[in-house]
Short mmCIF file of C-alpha atoms in Angstrom, two decimals:
data_model
loop_
_atom_site.label_atom_id
_atom_site.label_comp_id
_atom_site.label_asym_id
_atom_site.label_seq_id
_atom_site.Cartn_x
_atom_site.Cartn_y
_atom_site.Cartn_z
CA UNK A 14 -192.64 53.12 26.27
CA UNK A 15 -190.15 51.15 26.01
CA UNK A 16 -188.80 53.67 23.46
CA UNK A 17 -188.41 55.96 25.29
CA UNK A 18 -186.59 54.40 27.72
CA UNK A 19 -183.49 53.06 25.45
CA UNK A 20 -182.93 56.48 24.07
CA UNK A 21 -182.72 57.62 28.02
CA UNK A 22 -181.05 54.81 28.95
CA UNK A 23 -178.33 55.91 25.69
CA UNK A 24 -178.42 59.38 26.99
CA UNK A 25 -177.42 58.71 30.01
CA UNK A 26 -174.35 56.05 29.28
CA UNK A 27 -173.39 59.11 26.86
CA UNK A 28 -173.00 61.59 30.04
CA UNK A 29 -171.45 58.75 32.62
CA UNK A 30 -168.58 58.11 29.27
CA UNK A 31 -168.31 62.26 29.02
CA UNK A 32 -167.65 62.96 32.67
CA UNK A 33 -165.33 59.53 33.46
CA UNK A 34 -163.47 60.75 30.23
CA UNK A 35 -163.29 63.82 31.38
CA UNK A 36 -161.78 62.91 34.94
CA UNK A 37 -159.11 60.92 33.13
CA UNK A 38 -157.82 64.31 31.09
CA UNK A 39 -154.82 64.70 33.40
CA UNK A 40 -152.20 67.11 32.05
CA UNK A 41 -148.81 67.20 33.29
CA UNK A 42 -145.76 70.16 32.76
CA UNK A 43 -142.56 70.06 33.04
CA UNK A 44 -139.81 71.42 34.51
CA UNK A 45 -136.90 70.34 33.01
CA UNK A 46 -133.06 71.99 32.62
CA UNK A 47 -134.87 73.72 29.81
CA UNK A 48 -137.09 75.84 31.89
CA UNK A 49 -133.99 76.33 34.86
CA UNK A 50 -133.49 72.59 37.03
CA UNK A 51 -129.79 71.98 37.57
CA UNK A 52 -130.34 68.77 36.61
CA UNK A 53 -132.94 66.38 34.86
CA UNK A 54 -132.04 63.52 37.44
CA UNK A 55 -134.45 64.24 40.67
CA UNK A 56 -133.99 62.28 43.22
CA UNK A 57 -136.09 63.83 46.76
CA UNK A 58 -139.16 66.51 46.45
CA UNK A 59 -140.10 68.85 49.27
CA UNK A 60 -142.76 71.66 49.10
CA UNK A 61 -142.54 73.92 52.40
CA UNK A 62 -144.76 75.69 54.93
CA UNK A 63 -144.17 79.00 52.76
CA UNK A 64 -145.26 77.00 49.76
CA UNK A 65 -141.62 76.51 48.67
CA UNK A 66 -140.64 73.62 46.46
CA UNK A 67 -137.62 72.18 46.19
CA UNK A 68 -136.12 69.37 44.25
CA UNK A 69 -132.45 67.26 44.98
CA UNK A 70 -131.05 66.29 41.86
CA UNK A 71 -127.96 64.98 41.01
CA UNK A 72 -126.66 68.53 40.37
CA UNK A 73 -127.41 70.64 43.38
CA UNK A 74 -129.85 72.15 44.99
CA UNK A 75 -132.84 73.72 43.83
CA UNK A 76 -135.64 76.46 45.05
CA UNK A 77 -138.53 76.88 43.13
CA UNK A 78 -140.97 79.79 43.72
CA UNK A 79 -143.29 79.54 41.46
CA UNK A 80 -141.80 81.28 38.97
CA UNK A 81 -137.55 81.25 38.63
CA UNK A 82 -135.34 78.59 40.62
CA UNK A 83 -132.57 79.52 42.16
CA UNK A 84 -129.82 76.44 42.50
CA UNK A 85 -127.53 75.75 45.43
CA UNK A 86 -124.34 74.19 45.18
CA UNK A 87 -120.79 73.17 46.13
CA UNK A 88 -118.32 76.20 45.99
CA UNK A 89 -114.72 75.16 48.22
CA UNK A 90 -114.35 78.60 48.34
CA UNK A 91 -117.43 79.06 50.64
CA UNK A 92 -117.60 77.42 54.28
CA UNK A 93 -120.45 77.91 54.07
CA UNK A 94 -121.99 76.29 50.92
CA UNK A 95 -123.24 72.26 50.04
CA UNK A 96 -120.34 70.43 50.82
CA UNK A 97 -121.86 67.91 47.88
CA UNK A 98 -123.82 68.26 44.46
CA UNK A 99 -126.15 65.60 44.69
CA UNK A 100 -128.62 65.78 46.19
CA UNK A 101 -130.62 62.19 47.92
CA UNK A 102 -132.55 62.91 50.48
CA UNK A 103 -134.30 66.71 52.40
CA UNK A 104 -136.78 67.05 55.21
CA UNK A 105 -138.53 70.20 57.27
CA UNK A 106 -138.78 69.56 60.28
CA UNK A 107 -141.37 70.87 63.33
CA UNK A 108 -139.57 73.78 63.69
CA UNK A 109 -139.15 74.13 59.64
CA UNK A 110 -135.63 74.12 59.74
CA UNK A 111 -134.15 72.03 56.26
CA UNK A 112 -132.56 69.50 56.08
CA UNK A 113 -130.41 68.56 53.25
CA UNK A 114 -128.27 64.75 53.18
CA UNK A 115 -126.21 64.69 50.17
CA UNK A 116 -124.00 61.60 48.88
CA UNK A 117 -120.59 62.23 49.57
CA UNK A 118 -121.37 65.75 51.79
CA UNK A 119 -123.05 64.32 54.83
CA UNK A 120 -125.46 66.60 56.36
CA UNK A 121 -126.27 69.74 55.66
CA UNK A 122 -129.09 72.54 57.73
CA UNK A 123 -130.09 75.74 55.42
CA UNK A 124 -130.21 79.13 56.93
CA UNK A 125 -133.43 81.08 55.91
CA UNK A 126 -132.28 83.66 57.52
CA UNK A 127 -128.56 83.89 55.98
CA UNK A 128 -129.47 81.98 53.10
CA UNK A 129 -126.83 79.58 53.99
CA UNK A 130 -125.87 76.34 54.85
CA UNK A 131 -124.89 74.88 57.97
CA UNK A 132 -122.33 71.68 56.98
CA UNK A 133 -121.93 68.55 59.82
CA UNK A 134 -118.47 66.68 58.86
CA UNK A 135 -119.32 62.33 59.57
CA UNK A 136 -115.73 60.30 60.06
CA UNK A 137 -115.18 58.88 63.61
CA UNK A 138 -114.21 61.73 64.95
CA UNK A 139 -116.42 62.62 68.64
CA UNK A 140 -120.35 64.06 67.53
CA UNK A 141 -119.62 63.16 63.68
CA UNK A 142 -121.60 61.39 61.33
CA UNK A 143 -120.30 57.38 60.51
CA UNK A 144 -121.13 57.65 57.13
CA UNK A 145 -120.95 60.55 54.57
CA UNK A 146 -124.07 59.09 52.11
CA UNK A 147 -127.44 60.32 53.96
CA UNK A 148 -129.81 58.00 52.40
CA UNK A 149 -132.95 59.12 54.31
CA UNK A 150 -133.23 62.18 57.48
CA UNK A 151 -136.49 61.84 59.44
CA UNK A 152 -137.92 63.73 62.94
CA UNK A 153 -139.07 61.30 65.94
CA UNK A 154 -141.97 63.08 68.69
CA UNK A 155 -139.14 64.53 71.22
CA UNK A 156 -137.37 66.57 67.35
CA UNK A 157 -134.56 64.58 67.74
CA UNK A 158 -133.47 64.51 63.04
CA UNK A 159 -133.19 60.68 62.24
CA UNK A 160 -130.38 59.84 59.67
CA UNK A 161 -129.89 56.47 57.27
CA UNK A 162 -126.60 56.38 56.02
CA UNK A 163 -124.40 52.83 54.55
CA UNK A 164 -123.39 52.16 58.01
CA UNK A 165 -125.99 52.26 59.44
CA UNK A 166 -128.24 55.03 61.84
CA UNK A 167 -126.89 58.42 63.41
CA UNK A 168 -129.20 59.92 66.16
CA UNK A 169 -128.88 63.89 65.54
CA UNK A 170 -129.94 66.82 68.46
CA UNK A 171 -130.05 69.82 67.05
CA UNK A 172 -130.29 71.78 70.36
CA UNK A 173 -126.90 69.93 71.21
CA UNK A 174 -125.59 69.76 67.44
CA UNK A 175 -124.07 66.00 69.22
CA UNK A 176 -124.41 62.75 67.13
CA UNK A 177 -125.70 59.52 68.79
CA UNK A 178 -126.61 56.29 67.82
CA UNK A 179 -129.81 53.92 68.47
CA UNK A 180 -130.11 53.29 72.50
CA UNK A 181 -131.04 49.24 72.52
CA UNK A 182 -132.11 47.52 75.36
CA UNK A 183 -133.28 44.41 73.88
CA UNK A 184 -132.32 43.39 69.76
CA UNK A 185 -129.09 44.20 67.93
CA UNK A 186 -129.31 46.25 64.63
CA UNK A 187 -125.78 45.75 64.03
CA UNK A 188 -124.20 48.07 61.09
CA UNK A 189 -125.71 47.26 57.66
CA UNK A 190 -126.99 50.41 53.99
CA UNK A 191 -130.31 51.90 55.81
CA UNK A 192 -132.45 53.18 53.54
CA UNK A 193 -135.80 54.04 54.37
CA UNK A 194 -136.29 55.74 57.78
CA UNK A 195 -140.35 56.86 59.01
CA UNK A 196 -142.23 56.93 62.55
CA UNK A 197 -145.58 55.47 62.23
CA UNK A 198 -148.16 57.19 64.72
CA UNK A 199 -147.28 55.29 68.02
CA UNK A 200 -143.72 56.46 68.47
CA UNK A 201 -142.63 53.35 66.65
CA UNK A 202 -138.94 54.52 64.01
CA UNK A 203 -139.30 52.53 61.10
CA UNK A 204 -135.83 51.66 59.93
CA UNK A 205 -135.95 50.71 55.84
CA UNK A 206 -132.06 48.26 54.90
CA UNK A 207 -131.62 45.65 52.63
CA UNK A 208 -132.02 43.25 54.83
CA UNK A 209 -135.83 43.71 56.01
CA UNK A 210 -137.05 45.49 57.71
CA UNK A 211 -136.70 47.22 61.42
CA UNK A 212 -138.75 48.68 63.25
CA UNK A 213 -137.98 50.59 66.67
CA UNK A 214 -139.73 51.06 70.13
CA UNK A 215 -138.30 53.75 72.07
CA UNK A 216 -140.31 53.15 74.89
CA UNK A 217 -138.70 49.61 75.77
CA UNK A 218 -135.60 50.72 73.46
CA UNK A 219 -136.69 47.03 71.86
CA UNK A 220 -135.56 46.52 68.13
CA UNK A 221 -137.29 44.26 65.34
CA UNK A 222 -136.70 42.76 62.38
CA UNK A 223 -138.58 41.71 59.31
CA UNK A 224 -137.99 39.88 57.05
CA UNK A 225 -138.80 37.30 53.62
CA UNK A 226 -139.90 34.10 54.75
CA UNK A 227 -140.15 31.76 51.35
CA UNK A 228 -142.46 29.31 54.09
CA UNK A 229 -144.59 32.44 55.15
CA UNK A 230 -146.37 34.26 53.00
CA UNK A 231 -147.24 37.08 54.63
CA UNK A 232 -143.59 37.70 56.21
CA UNK A 233 -142.01 41.24 53.69
CA UNK A 234 -142.05 40.18 49.94
CA UNK A 235 -138.63 41.27 49.28
CA UNK A 236 -135.56 42.29 52.47
CA UNK A 237 -134.36 45.55 50.41
CA UNK A 238 -137.14 48.46 51.50
CA UNK A 239 -136.87 51.18 50.22
CA UNK A 240 -139.74 53.47 51.53
CA UNK A 241 -141.91 53.06 54.24
CA UNK A 242 -145.90 54.72 54.41
CA UNK A 243 -148.78 54.72 57.03
CA UNK A 244 -152.39 54.79 56.10
#
């Protein structure tokens, strides 16, 4: 009887081990410049509502339909092309619009019907984005487009095409390099910077800063915040 139980235990162990080994066998397919990718340096990836994959690279914006690549680059002779080939951020809003953040070329909106881009200027003028390096893009619950850049945060109203800063009643948010934007389920806007994380409350128009504190083990482990997620 003991021998039978021992054999059964060995069989169960072998079956369990084989199942675990099978689960760990994950196969990856690489897409590189040999397959048509414009650059092997990919900064951002997005899958849109049509199932298309978009890759923001150091040498253009790539659209992949599962078989072929379509590459979008800056063309000095075409005002409807991207203003820079280095793509840092991608975002699809609730309306299905694709927003493209570049390094040195500010912000672009992809026009699917015309297969072209609408570019938003940067600078100090009226309705201009105050910096041309767009690190992160995020929509808020009102449909406005938030842009994180090296001069802080700009807010674009896609309907009026007007650009504004964060409206504040209490707290302060000085201009500084902003790296990431994320709106949580409570509509708080989280802003990752190299000086900690900021939480903006749209109802009270107040902002709270979170930083690392050597005396507080429950504080942030570091002040350089590059990405934020909600579980």
